[in-house]
């Protein structure tokens, strides 16, 4: 989303625990297993350690959230993780205090699989997945045998299939898990769409060689593309990203202060200017809050049901 994170999880945790040693009297350690402790008591703190993926989420912290919180007297540190696994494990292990990088269906599935006591708190502006022009400039000009570049990682590949299903380019089987859709779930491909799978980071450069490209919002932005140039954006609000904290901390004052910073008028103005074309938090009134949260929850339930049926 572009700074490389060069420390291993073990290194991050070691550094964090070392830094925490001086605050031992003020903070309650997490369970050694990393699953969190139901009996843990939330503690207030003067230092907030935030974890994000590189790119837009990190920029939001550095350019807006960190200065806003430091004006209130907090010390804010940022760790950028290059993957989608380490941030949740680091949070559960108390190497960081809050992370900002994932949508609710992913968080729900991850914490269930790894037995982590984490919870979502508030949404953040999120770059949507989009279909962009390649050699063909308009969606309606799609032809038999059109080539479409798509991300090759399972999560984003599934989202690309769902988008093409919504466009009518393919038809997916009924009652599948939309978060795990694969080639095997394609029921019809009447337009003989040819999927060209590649690393998500290479999708912007692929546009000159294919008819269309499904590009992740962060890579579109980092390559100089504009989200508003997308021919079609993922309509679902299930993938608007959330912050996450350890469940014991969710009602802490420091968490409420971080949430307030992300929902402040100053941050809204900044986000709508710098991140035009993003999907914004339901709490901002950009779409029905209840509907957005319900959609995310429904996606998580669908994934859980499909996973149970597959066992």
PDB file of C-alpha atoms in Angstrom:
ATOM      1  CA  UNK A   1       0.000   0.000   0.000  1.00  0.00           C
ATOM      2  CA  UNK A   2       6.107   1.416   0.345  1.00  0.00           C
ATOM      3  CA  UNK A   3       8.695   1.166   3.010  1.00  0.00           C
ATOM      4  CA  UNK A   4      10.086  -2.340   3.481  1.00  0.00           C
ATOM      5  CA  UNK A   5       9.693  -3.748   6.970  1.00  0.00           C
ATOM      6  CA  UNK A   6      13.046  -5.306   7.702  1.00  0.00           C
ATOM      7  CA  UNK A   7      12.516  -6.756  11.120  1.00  0.00           C
ATOM      8  CA  UNK A   8      11.103 -10.201  11.760  1.00  0.00           C
ATOM      9  CA  UNK A   9       8.114 -10.600  14.062  1.00  0.00           C
ATOM     10  CA  UNK A  10      10.477 -11.873  16.727  1.00  0.00           C
ATOM     11  CA  UNK A  11      12.564  -8.751  16.370  1.00  0.00           C
ATOM     12  CA  UNK A  12       9.567  -6.473  16.533  1.00  0.00           C
ATOM     13  CA  UNK A  13       8.261  -8.212  19.634  1.00  0.00           C
ATOM     14  CA  UNK A  14      11.685  -8.154  21.289  1.00  0.00           C
ATOM     15  CA  UNK A  15      12.067  -4.435  20.667  1.00  0.00           C
ATOM     16  CA  UNK A  16       8.539  -3.713  21.822  1.00  0.00           C
ATOM     17  CA  UNK A  17       8.904  -5.753  24.984  1.00  0.00           C
ATOM     18  CA  UNK A  18      12.200  -4.042  25.711  1.00  0.00           C
ATOM     19  CA  UNK A  19      10.571  -0.634  25.287  1.00  0.00           C
ATOM     20  CA  UNK A  20       7.742  -1.724  27.507  1.00  0.00           C
ATOM     21  CA  UNK A  21      10.081  -2.766  30.293  1.00  0.00           C
ATOM     22  CA  UNK A  22      10.245   0.771  31.588  1.00  0.00           C
ATOM     23  CA  UNK A  23       6.451   0.918  31.720  1.00  0.00           C
ATOM     24  CA  UNK A  24       6.032  -2.388  33.537  1.00  0.00           C
ATOM     25  CA  UNK A  25       4.283  -0.787  36.478  1.00  0.00           C
ATOM     26  CA  UNK A  26       1.701   0.862  34.236  1.00  0.00           C
ATOM     27  CA  UNK A  27       0.783  -1.880  31.776  1.00  0.00           C
ATOM     28  CA  UNK A  28      -0.720  -5.351  32.035  1.00  0.00           C
ATOM     29  CA  UNK A  29       1.123  -7.942  29.888  1.00  0.00           C
ATOM     30  CA  UNK A  30      -0.829 -10.051  27.406  1.00  0.00           C
ATOM     31  CA  UNK A  31      -1.179 -13.771  27.846  1.00  0.00           C
ATOM     32  CA  UNK A  32       1.995 -15.611  26.938  1.00  0.00           C
ATOM     33  CA  UNK A  33       0.105 -17.681  24.380  1.00  0.00           C
ATOM     34  CA  UNK A  34      -0.754 -14.577  22.351  1.00  0.00           C
ATOM     35  CA  UNK A  35      -4.466 -15.318  22.577  1.00  0.00           C
ATOM     36  CA  UNK A  36      -5.196 -12.433  24.914  1.00  0.00           C
ATOM     37  CA  UNK A  37      -6.651 -12.786  28.391  1.00  0.00           C
ATOM     38  CA  UNK A  38     -10.338 -12.385  29.064  1.00  0.00           C
ATOM     39  CA  UNK A  39      -9.542 -11.178  32.550  1.00  0.00           C
ATOM     40  CA  UNK A  40      -6.983  -8.586  31.398  1.00  0.00           C
ATOM     41  CA  UNK A  41      -7.725  -5.070  32.546  1.00  0.00           C
ATOM     42  CA  UNK A  42      -7.479  -2.193  30.091  1.00  0.00           C
ATOM     43  CA  UNK A  43      -4.771   0.269  31.022  1.00  0.00           C
ATOM     44  CA  UNK A  44      -4.388   3.864  30.026  1.00  0.00           C
ATOM     45  CA  UNK A  45      -1.125   4.856  28.433  1.00  0.00           C
ATOM     46  CA  UNK A  46       0.866   7.817  27.276  1.00  0.00           C
ATOM     47  CA  UNK A  47       2.494   5.968  24.346  1.00  0.00           C
ATOM     48  CA  UNK A  48       0.439   4.506  21.504  1.00  0.00           C
ATOM     49  CA  UNK A  49       2.118   2.011  19.162  1.00  0.00           C
ATOM     50  CA  UNK A  50       0.330   1.801  15.819  1.00  0.00           C
ATOM     51  CA  UNK A  51       0.880  -0.871  13.168  1.00  0.00           C
ATOM     52  CA  UNK A  52      -0.076  -0.492   9.504  1.00  0.00           C
ATOM     53  CA  UNK A  53       0.890  -1.774   6.100  1.00  0.00           C
ATOM     54  CA  UNK A  54       3.109   0.595   4.055  1.00  0.00           C
ATOM     55  CA  UNK A  55       1.539   3.275   1.893  1.00  0.00           C
ATOM     56  CA  UNK A  56      -1.725   5.099   2.438  1.00  0.00           C
ATOM     57  CA  UNK A  57      -2.518   3.798   5.933  1.00  0.00           C
ATOM     58  CA  UNK A  58       0.981   4.661   7.126  1.00  0.00           C
ATOM     59  CA  UNK A  59       0.726   8.086   5.459  1.00  0.00           C
ATOM     60  CA  UNK A  60      -2.526   8.777   7.293  1.00  0.00           C
ATOM     61  CA  UNK A  61      -0.802   8.107  10.601  1.00  0.00           C
ATOM     62  CA  UNK A  62       2.343  10.116   9.848  1.00  0.00           C
ATOM     63  CA  UNK A  63       0.597  13.077   8.259  1.00  0.00           C
ATOM     64  CA  UNK A  64      -2.506  13.421  10.419  1.00  0.00           C
ATOM     65  CA  UNK A  65      -3.107  10.951  13.248  1.00  0.00           C
ATOM     66  CA  UNK A  66       0.316  11.110  14.887  1.00  0.00           C
ATOM     67  CA  UNK A  67       0.422  14.945  15.000  1.00  0.00           C
ATOM     68  CA  UNK A  68      -3.158  15.104  16.302  1.00  0.00           C
ATOM     69  CA  UNK A  69      -2.466  12.642  19.116  1.00  0.00           C
ATOM     70  CA  UNK A  70       0.871  14.217  20.000  1.00  0.00           C
ATOM     71  CA  UNK A  71      -0.928  17.526  20.510  1.00  0.00           C
ATOM     72  CA  UNK A  72      -2.874  15.724  23.229  1.00  0.00           C
ATOM     73  CA  UNK A  73       0.338  14.631  24.922  1.00  0.00           C
ATOM     74  CA  UNK A  74       0.687  11.102  23.548  1.00  0.00           C
ATOM     75  CA  UNK A  75       3.907   9.667  22.185  1.00  0.00           C
ATOM     76  CA  UNK A  76       3.058   7.858  18.941  1.00  0.00           C
ATOM     77  CA  UNK A  77       5.224   5.268  17.207  1.00  0.00           C
ATOM     78  CA  UNK A  78       4.482   3.588  13.881  1.00  0.00           C
ATOM     79  CA  UNK A  79       5.525   0.131  12.665  1.00  0.00           C
ATOM     80  CA  UNK A  80       4.931  -0.758   9.019  1.00  0.00           C
ATOM     81  CA  UNK A  81       4.358  -4.439   8.234  1.00  0.00           C
ATOM     82  CA  UNK A  82       4.781  -5.803   4.679  1.00  0.00           C
ATOM     83  CA  UNK A  83       2.185  -8.567   5.048  1.00  0.00           C
ATOM     84  CA  UNK A  84      -1.313  -9.238   6.365  1.00  0.00           C
ATOM     85  CA  UNK A  85      -0.380 -11.848   8.986  1.00  0.00           C
ATOM     86  CA  UNK A  86       2.199 -10.216  11.229  1.00  0.00           C
ATOM     87  CA  UNK A  87       0.142  -7.138  12.283  1.00  0.00           C
ATOM     88  CA  UNK A  88      -2.520  -9.218  14.038  1.00  0.00           C
ATOM     89  CA  UNK A  89       0.007 -11.492  15.710  1.00  0.00           C
ATOM     90  CA  UNK A  90       2.031  -8.485  16.835  1.00  0.00           C
ATOM     91  CA  UNK A  91      -1.131  -6.947  18.283  1.00  0.00           C
ATOM     92  CA  UNK A  92      -2.059 -10.118  20.156  1.00  0.00           C
ATOM     93  CA  UNK A  93       1.490 -10.340  21.537  1.00  0.00           C
ATOM     94  CA  UNK A  94       1.373  -6.678  22.726  1.00  0.00           C
ATOM     95  CA  UNK A  95       4.176  -5.631  20.356  1.00  0.00           C
ATOM     96  CA  UNK A  96       1.805  -2.904  19.148  1.00  0.00           C
ATOM     97  CA  UNK A  97      -1.384  -1.425  20.617  1.00  0.00           C
ATOM     98  CA  UNK A  98      -3.590  -0.983  17.547  1.00  0.00           C
ATOM     99  CA  UNK A  99      -3.375  -1.949  13.887  1.00  0.00           C
ATOM    100  CA  UNK A 100      -4.922  -0.416  10.791  1.00  0.00           C
ATOM    101  CA  UNK A 101      -4.889  -2.518   7.623  1.00  0.00           C
ATOM    102  CA  UNK A 102      -7.721  -5.062   7.269  1.00  0.00           C
ATOM    103  CA  UNK A 103     -11.401  -5.503   6.479  1.00  0.00           C
ATOM    104  CA  UNK A 104     -13.768  -7.146   8.954  1.00  0.00           C
ATOM    105  CA  UNK A 105     -14.246 -10.473   7.123  1.00  0.00           C
ATOM    106  CA  UNK A 106     -10.483 -10.972   7.121  1.00  0.00           C
ATOM    107  CA  UNK A 107     -10.153 -10.043  10.805  1.00  0.00           C
ATOM    108  CA  UNK A 108     -13.035 -12.328  11.786  1.00  0.00           C
ATOM    109  CA  UNK A 109     -11.540 -15.276   9.932  1.00  0.00           C
ATOM    110  CA  UNK A 110      -7.995 -14.647  11.157  1.00  0.00           C
ATOM    111  CA  UNK A 111      -8.831 -14.295  14.836  1.00  0.00           C
ATOM    112  CA  UNK A 112     -11.021 -17.406  14.713  1.00  0.00           C
ATOM    113  CA  UNK A 113      -8.306 -19.455  13.033  1.00  0.00           C
ATOM    114  CA  UNK A 114      -5.554 -18.280  15.387  1.00  0.00           C
ATOM    115  CA  UNK A 115      -7.724 -17.942  18.512  1.00  0.00           C
ATOM    116  CA  UNK A 116      -6.870 -14.269  19.067  1.00  0.00           C
ATOM    117  CA  UNK A 117      -8.832 -11.998  21.395  1.00  0.00           C
ATOM    118  CA  UNK A 118      -9.017  -8.980  19.061  1.00  0.00           C
ATOM    119  CA  UNK A 119     -11.885  -6.711  18.072  1.00  0.00           C
ATOM    120  CA  UNK A 120     -12.570  -4.094  15.398  1.00  0.00           C
ATOM    121  CA  UNK A 121     -13.151  -0.538  16.635  1.00  0.00           C
ATOM    122  CA  UNK A 122     -13.640   1.985  13.814  1.00  0.00           C
ATOM    123  CA  UNK A 123     -13.433   2.128  10.026  1.00  0.00           C
ATOM    124  CA  UNK A 124     -10.852   3.991   7.984  1.00  0.00           C
ATOM    125  CA  UNK A 125     -10.804   5.334   4.407  1.00  0.00           C
ATOM    126  CA  UNK A 126     -10.053   2.447   2.055  1.00  0.00           C
ATOM    127  CA  UNK A 127      -8.933   2.310  -1.560  1.00  0.00           C
ATOM    128  CA  UNK A 128     -11.356   0.038  -3.426  1.00  0.00           C
ATOM    129  CA  UNK A 129     -10.409  -2.674  -5.888  1.00  0.00           C
ATOM    130  CA  UNK A 130     -11.119  -1.469  -9.412  1.00  0.00           C
ATOM    131  CA  UNK A 131     -11.163  -2.550 -13.045  1.00  0.00           C
ATOM    132  CA  UNK A 132      -9.067  -0.253 -15.212  1.00  0.00           C
ATOM    133  CA  UNK A 133      -8.733   0.120 -18.957  1.00  0.00           C
ATOM    134  CA  UNK A 134      -5.920  -1.648 -20.723  1.00  0.00           C
ATOM    135  CA  UNK A 135      -6.010  -1.983 -24.494  1.00  0.00           C
ATOM    136  CA  UNK A 136      -9.801  -1.631 -24.323  1.00  0.00           C
ATOM    137  CA  UNK A 137     -11.148   1.668 -23.015  1.00  0.00           C
ATOM    138  CA  UNK A 138     -14.757   0.820 -22.139  1.00  0.00           C
ATOM    139  CA  UNK A 139     -16.417  -2.016 -20.254  1.00  0.00           C
ATOM    140  CA  UNK A 140     -19.088  -2.424 -22.915  1.00  0.00           C
ATOM    141  CA  UNK A 141     -16.405  -3.119 -25.504  1.00  0.00           C
ATOM    142  CA  UNK A 142     -15.379  -6.359 -23.805  1.00  0.00           C
ATOM    143  CA  UNK A 143     -15.203  -9.072 -26.450  1.00  0.00           C
ATOM    144  CA  UNK A 144     -14.959 -12.815 -26.705  1.00  0.00           C
ATOM    145  CA  UNK A 145     -11.540 -13.855 -25.452  1.00  0.00           C
ATOM    146  CA  UNK A 146     -10.743 -10.570 -23.693  1.00  0.00           C
ATOM    147  CA  UNK A 147      -7.730 -10.743 -21.380  1.00  0.00           C
ATOM    148  CA  UNK A 148      -8.042  -9.508 -17.804  1.00  0.00           C
ATOM    149  CA  UNK A 149      -5.032  -9.152 -15.494  1.00  0.00           C
ATOM    150  CA  UNK A 150      -5.923 -10.111 -11.931  1.00  0.00           C
ATOM    151  CA  UNK A 151      -4.039 -10.372  -8.613  1.00  0.00           C
ATOM    152  CA  UNK A 152      -2.779 -13.891  -7.971  1.00  0.00           C
ATOM    153  CA  UNK A 153      -3.151 -13.965  -4.172  1.00  0.00           C
ATOM    154  CA  UNK A 154      -6.271 -15.928  -3.138  1.00  0.00           C
ATOM    155  CA  UNK A 155      -8.085 -13.115  -1.305  1.00  0.00           C
ATOM    156  CA  UNK A 156      -7.820 -10.511  -4.049  1.00  0.00           C
ATOM    157  CA  UNK A 157      -8.297 -13.088  -6.794  1.00  0.00           C
ATOM    158  CA  UNK A 158     -11.624 -13.994  -5.183  1.00  0.00           C
ATOM    159  CA  UNK A 159     -12.641 -10.325  -5.105  1.00  0.00           C
ATOM    160  CA  UNK A 160     -11.742  -9.980  -8.791  1.00  0.00           C
ATOM    161  CA  UNK A 161     -13.963 -12.938  -9.670  1.00  0.00           C
ATOM    162  CA  UNK A 162     -16.854 -11.462  -7.699  1.00  0.00           C
ATOM    163  CA  UNK A 163     -16.463  -8.156  -9.556  1.00  0.00           C
ATOM    164  CA  UNK A 164     -16.530  -9.882 -12.942  1.00  0.00           C
ATOM    165  CA  UNK A 165     -19.575 -11.842 -11.826  1.00  0.00           C
ATOM    166  CA  UNK A 166     -21.292  -8.557 -10.940  1.00  0.00           C
ATOM    167  CA  UNK A 167     -20.434  -7.209 -14.407  1.00  0.00           C
ATOM    168  CA  UNK A 168     -21.870 -10.328 -16.035  1.00  0.00           C
ATOM    169  CA  UNK A 169     -18.547 -11.289 -17.608  1.00  0.00           C
ATOM    170  CA  UNK A 170     -18.586 -14.625 -15.774  1.00  0.00           C
ATOM    171  CA  UNK A 171     -21.098 -16.433 -13.588  1.00  0.00           C
ATOM    172  CA  UNK A 172     -20.084 -17.932 -10.262  1.00  0.00           C
ATOM    173  CA  UNK A 173     -21.740 -20.957  -8.711  1.00  0.00           C
ATOM    174  CA  UNK A 174     -24.537 -20.361  -6.218  1.00  0.00           C
ATOM    175  CA  UNK A 175     -23.896 -20.392  -2.462  1.00  0.00           C
ATOM    176  CA  UNK A 176     -20.110 -20.147  -2.641  1.00  0.00           C
ATOM    177  CA  UNK A 177     -17.957 -18.312  -0.128  1.00  0.00           C
ATOM    178  CA  UNK A 178     -17.329 -14.978  -1.884  1.00  0.00           C
ATOM    179  CA  UNK A 179     -14.170 -14.455   0.169  1.00  0.00           C
ATOM    180  CA  UNK A 180     -12.646 -17.666  -1.193  1.00  0.00           C
ATOM    181  CA  UNK A 181     -13.968 -17.815  -4.749  1.00  0.00           C
ATOM    182  CA  UNK A 182     -11.593 -19.642  -7.091  1.00  0.00           C
ATOM    183  CA  UNK A 183     -11.455 -20.802 -10.697  1.00  0.00           C
ATOM    184  CA  UNK A 184     -13.284 -23.950  -9.624  1.00  0.00           C
ATOM    185  CA  UNK A 185     -16.265 -21.777  -8.648  1.00  0.00           C
ATOM    186  CA  UNK A 186     -16.754 -20.349 -12.146  1.00  0.00           C
ATOM    187  CA  UNK A 187     -19.997 -21.852 -13.447  1.00  0.00           C
ATOM    188  CA  UNK A 188     -20.062 -20.011 -16.797  1.00  0.00           C
ATOM    189  CA  UNK A 189     -17.549 -18.062 -18.844  1.00  0.00           C
ATOM    190  CA  UNK A 190     -19.666 -17.177 -21.864  1.00  0.00           C
ATOM    191  CA  UNK A 191     -17.281 -14.427 -22.994  1.00  0.00           C
ATOM    192  CA  UNK A 192     -14.300 -16.764 -22.743  1.00  0.00           C
ATOM    193  CA  UNK A 193     -12.510 -14.300 -20.479  1.00  0.00           C
ATOM    194  CA  UNK A 194      -8.829 -15.148 -20.145  1.00  0.00           C
ATOM    195  CA  UNK A 195      -7.480 -14.448 -16.667  1.00  0.00           C
ATOM    196  CA  UNK A 196      -3.840 -13.361 -16.491  1.00  0.00           C
ATOM    197  CA  UNK A 197      -2.709 -13.882 -12.902  1.00  0.00           C
ATOM    198  CA  UNK A 198       0.238 -11.938 -11.494  1.00  0.00           C
ATOM    199  CA  UNK A 199       1.615 -10.296  -8.380  1.00  0.00           C
ATOM    200  CA  UNK A 200      -0.652  -7.417  -7.373  1.00  0.00           C
ATOM    201  CA  UNK A 201       2.230  -4.941  -7.491  1.00  0.00           C
ATOM    202  CA  UNK A 202       2.723  -5.664 -11.213  1.00  0.00           C
ATOM    203  CA  UNK A 203      -0.897  -5.057 -12.237  1.00  0.00           C
ATOM    204  CA  UNK A 204      -0.568  -1.342 -13.079  1.00  0.00           C
ATOM    205  CA  UNK A 205       2.275  -2.093 -15.517  1.00  0.00           C
ATOM    206  CA  UNK A 206       0.313  -4.923 -17.115  1.00  0.00           C
ATOM    207  CA  UNK A 207      -2.316  -2.635 -18.622  1.00  0.00           C
ATOM    208  CA  UNK A 208      -0.432  -2.164 -21.879  1.00  0.00           C
ATOM    209  CA  UNK A 209      -0.484  -5.926 -22.503  1.00  0.00           C
ATOM    210  CA  UNK A 210      -4.064  -6.861 -21.538  1.00  0.00           C
ATOM    211  CA  UNK A 211      -7.547  -5.617 -22.314  1.00  0.00           C
ATOM    212  CA  UNK A 212      -8.431  -4.829 -18.686  1.00  0.00           C
ATOM    213  CA  UNK A 213      -6.698  -5.006 -15.322  1.00  0.00           C
ATOM    214  CA  UNK A 214      -8.139  -5.485 -11.846  1.00  0.00           C
ATOM    215  CA  UNK A 215      -5.884  -3.333  -9.668  1.00  0.00           C
ATOM    216  CA  UNK A 216      -5.719  -2.955  -5.899  1.00  0.00           C
ATOM    217  CA  UNK A 217      -6.342   0.617  -4.826  1.00  0.00           C
ATOM    218  CA  UNK A 218      -3.032   1.045  -3.036  1.00  0.00           C
ATOM    219  CA  UNK A 219      -1.043  -0.092  -6.070  1.00  0.00           C
ATOM    220  CA  UNK A 220      -3.119   2.094  -8.357  1.00  0.00           C
ATOM    221  CA  UNK A 221      -2.309   5.084  -6.162  1.00  0.00           C
ATOM    222  CA  UNK A 222       1.393   4.313  -5.794  1.00  0.00           C
ATOM    223  CA  UNK A 223       1.776   3.932  -9.573  1.00  0.00           C
ATOM    224  CA  UNK A 224       0.254   7.337 -10.280  1.00  0.00           C
ATOM    225  CA  UNK A 225      -3.162   6.081 -11.389  1.00  0.00           C
ATOM    226  CA  UNK A 226      -6.285   7.813 -10.113  1.00  0.00           C
ATOM    227  CA  UNK A 227      -8.994   5.789  -8.414  1.00  0.00           C
ATOM    228  CA  UNK A 228     -11.534   7.955 -10.186  1.00  0.00           C
ATOM    229  CA  UNK A 229     -10.249   6.546 -13.496  1.00  0.00           C
ATOM    230  CA  UNK A 230     -11.544   3.065 -12.651  1.00  0.00           C
ATOM    231  CA  UNK A 231     -14.137   1.766 -15.093  1.00  0.00           C
ATOM    232  CA  UNK A 232     -15.781  -0.192 -12.281  1.00  0.00           C
ATOM    233  CA  UNK A 233     -15.136  -0.334  -8.552  1.00  0.00           C
ATOM    234  CA  UNK A 234     -15.944  -3.060  -6.103  1.00  0.00           C
ATOM    235  CA  UNK A 235     -19.421  -2.061  -4.873  1.00  0.00           C
ATOM    236  CA  UNK A 236     -19.314  -3.970  -1.604  1.00  0.00           C
ATOM    237  CA  UNK A 237     -18.652  -2.035   1.591  1.00  0.00           C
ATOM    238  CA  UNK A 238     -17.730  -5.314   3.317  1.00  0.00           C
ATOM    239  CA  UNK A 239     -14.118  -4.530   2.466  1.00  0.00           C
ATOM    240  CA  UNK A 240     -13.862  -1.080   4.043  1.00  0.00           C
ATOM    241  CA  UNK A 241     -10.971  -1.521   6.456  1.00  0.00           C
ATOM    242  CA  UNK A 242     -11.082  -1.307  10.235  1.00  0.00           C
ATOM    243  CA  UNK A 243      -8.734  -0.648  13.093  1.00  0.00           C
ATOM    244  CA  UNK A 244      -8.281  -3.492  15.582  1.00  0.00           C
ATOM    245  CA  UNK A 245      -7.239  -3.623  19.235  1.00  0.00           C
ATOM    246  CA  UNK A 246      -7.027  -6.233  21.946  1.00  0.00           C
ATOM    247  CA  UNK A 247     -10.533  -6.747  23.323  1.00  0.00           C
ATOM    248  CA  UNK A 248      -9.455  -5.712  26.822  1.00  0.00           C
ATOM    249  CA  UNK A 249      -8.458  -2.270  25.484  1.00  0.00           C
ATOM    250  CA  UNK A 250     -11.546  -1.444  23.423  1.00  0.00           C
ATOM    251  CA  UNK A 251     -13.098   0.900  25.994  1.00  0.00           C
ATOM    252  CA  UNK A 252      -9.861   2.654  26.966  1.00  0.00           C
ATOM    253  CA  UNK A 253      -9.637   6.414  26.742  1.00  0.00           C
ATOM    254  CA  UNK A 254      -6.598   6.201  24.461  1.00  0.00           C
ATOM    255  CA  UNK A 255      -8.593   4.082  21.988  1.00  0.00           C
ATOM    256  CA  UNK A 256     -11.395   6.626  22.011  1.00  0.00           C
ATOM    257  CA  UNK A 257      -8.830   9.379  21.389  1.00  0.00           C
ATOM    258  CA  UNK A 258      -7.419   7.523  18.375  1.00  0.00           C
ATOM    259  CA  UNK A 259     -10.940   6.983  17.036  1.00  0.00           C
ATOM    260  CA  UNK A 260     -11.753  10.657  17.510  1.00  0.00           C
ATOM    261  CA  UNK A 261      -8.636  11.623  15.544  1.00  0.00           C
ATOM    262  CA  UNK A 262      -9.690   9.415  12.615  1.00  0.00           C
ATOM    263  CA  UNK A 263     -13.224  10.841  12.690  1.00  0.00           C
ATOM    264  CA  UNK A 264     -12.250  14.488  13.184  1.00  0.00           C
ATOM    265  CA  UNK A 265     -13.261  17.172  10.700  1.00  0.00           C
ATOM    266  CA  UNK A 266      -9.571  17.843  10.034  1.00  0.00           C
ATOM    267  CA  UNK A 267      -8.923  14.232   9.089  1.00  0.00           C
ATOM    268  CA  UNK A 268     -12.061  14.021   6.934  1.00  0.00           C
ATOM    269  CA  UNK A 269     -10.985  17.081   4.943  1.00  0.00           C
ATOM    270  CA  UNK A 270      -7.488  15.668   4.528  1.00  0.00           C
ATOM    271  CA  UNK A 271      -8.720  12.222   3.465  1.00  0.00           C
ATOM    272  CA  UNK A 272     -11.270  13.482   0.958  1.00  0.00           C
ATOM    273  CA  UNK A 273      -8.640  15.712  -0.618  1.00  0.00           C
ATOM    274  CA  UNK A 274      -5.704  13.290  -0.709  1.00  0.00           C
ATOM    275  CA  UNK A 275      -7.664  10.067  -1.122  1.00  0.00           C
ATOM    276  CA  UNK A 276     -10.390  10.993  -3.578  1.00  0.00           C
ATOM    277  CA  UNK A 277     -12.215   7.921  -4.845  1.00  0.00           C
ATOM    278  CA  UNK A 278     -11.738   5.970  -1.621  1.00  0.00           C
ATOM    279  CA  UNK A 279     -14.576   4.377   0.289  1.00  0.00           C
ATOM    280  CA  UNK A 280     -15.086   6.258   3.513  1.00  0.00           C
ATOM    281  CA  UNK A 281     -16.180   5.047   6.966  1.00  0.00           C
ATOM    282  CA  UNK A 282     -19.888   4.485   7.469  1.00  0.00           C
ATOM    283  CA  UNK A 283     -19.700   6.769  10.504  1.00  0.00           C
ATOM    284  CA  UNK A 284     -18.962   9.663   8.160  1.00  0.00           C
ATOM    285  CA  UNK A 285     -22.425   9.353   6.681  1.00  0.00           C
ATOM    286  CA  UNK A 286     -21.165   8.479   3.198  1.00  0.00           C
ATOM    287  CA  UNK A 287     -23.397   5.421   3.207  1.00  0.00           C
ATOM    288  CA  UNK A 288     -25.841   3.899   5.626  1.00  0.00           C
ATOM    289  CA  UNK A 289     -23.830   2.880   8.671  1.00  0.00           C
ATOM    290  CA  UNK A 290     -26.142   0.037   9.630  1.00  0.00           C
ATOM    291  CA  UNK A 291     -26.164  -1.317   6.088  1.00  0.00           C
ATOM    292  CA  UNK A 292     -22.378  -1.167   5.781  1.00  0.00           C
ATOM    293  CA  UNK A 293     -21.764  -2.928   9.086  1.00  0.00           C
ATOM    294  CA  UNK A 294     -24.459  -5.493   8.312  1.00  0.00           C
ATOM    295  CA  UNK A 295     -22.900  -6.226   4.945  1.00  0.00           C
ATOM    296  CA  UNK A 296     -19.485  -6.803   6.486  1.00  0.00           C
ATOM    297  CA  UNK A 297     -21.001  -9.056   9.143  1.00  0.00           C
ATOM    298  CA  UNK A 298     -22.980 -10.980   6.529  1.00  0.00           C
ATOM    299  CA  UNK A 299     -19.811 -11.588   4.528  1.00  0.00           C
ATOM    300  CA  UNK A 300     -18.098 -12.939   7.632  1.00  0.00           C
ATOM    301  CA  UNK A 301     -21.049 -15.222   8.416  1.00  0.00           C
ATOM    302  CA  UNK A 302     -21.156 -16.474   4.831  1.00  0.00           C
ATOM    303  CA  UNK A 303     -17.459 -17.308   5.004  1.00  0.00           C
ATOM    304  CA  UNK A 304     -17.902 -19.160   8.288  1.00  0.00           C
ATOM    305  CA  UNK A 305     -20.898 -21.156   6.995  1.00  0.00           C
ATOM    306  CA  UNK A 306     -19.084 -22.090   3.808  1.00  0.00           C
ATOM    307  CA  UNK A 307     -16.015 -23.173   5.768  1.00  0.00           C
ATOM    308  CA  UNK A 308     -18.128 -25.354   8.072  1.00  0.00           C
ATOM    309  CA  UNK A 309     -19.919 -26.934   5.118  1.00  0.00           C
ATOM    310  CA  UNK A 310     -16.595 -27.800   3.528  1.00  0.00           C
ATOM    311  CA  UNK A 311     -15.439 -29.791   6.571  1.00  0.00           C
TER     312      UNK A 311
END
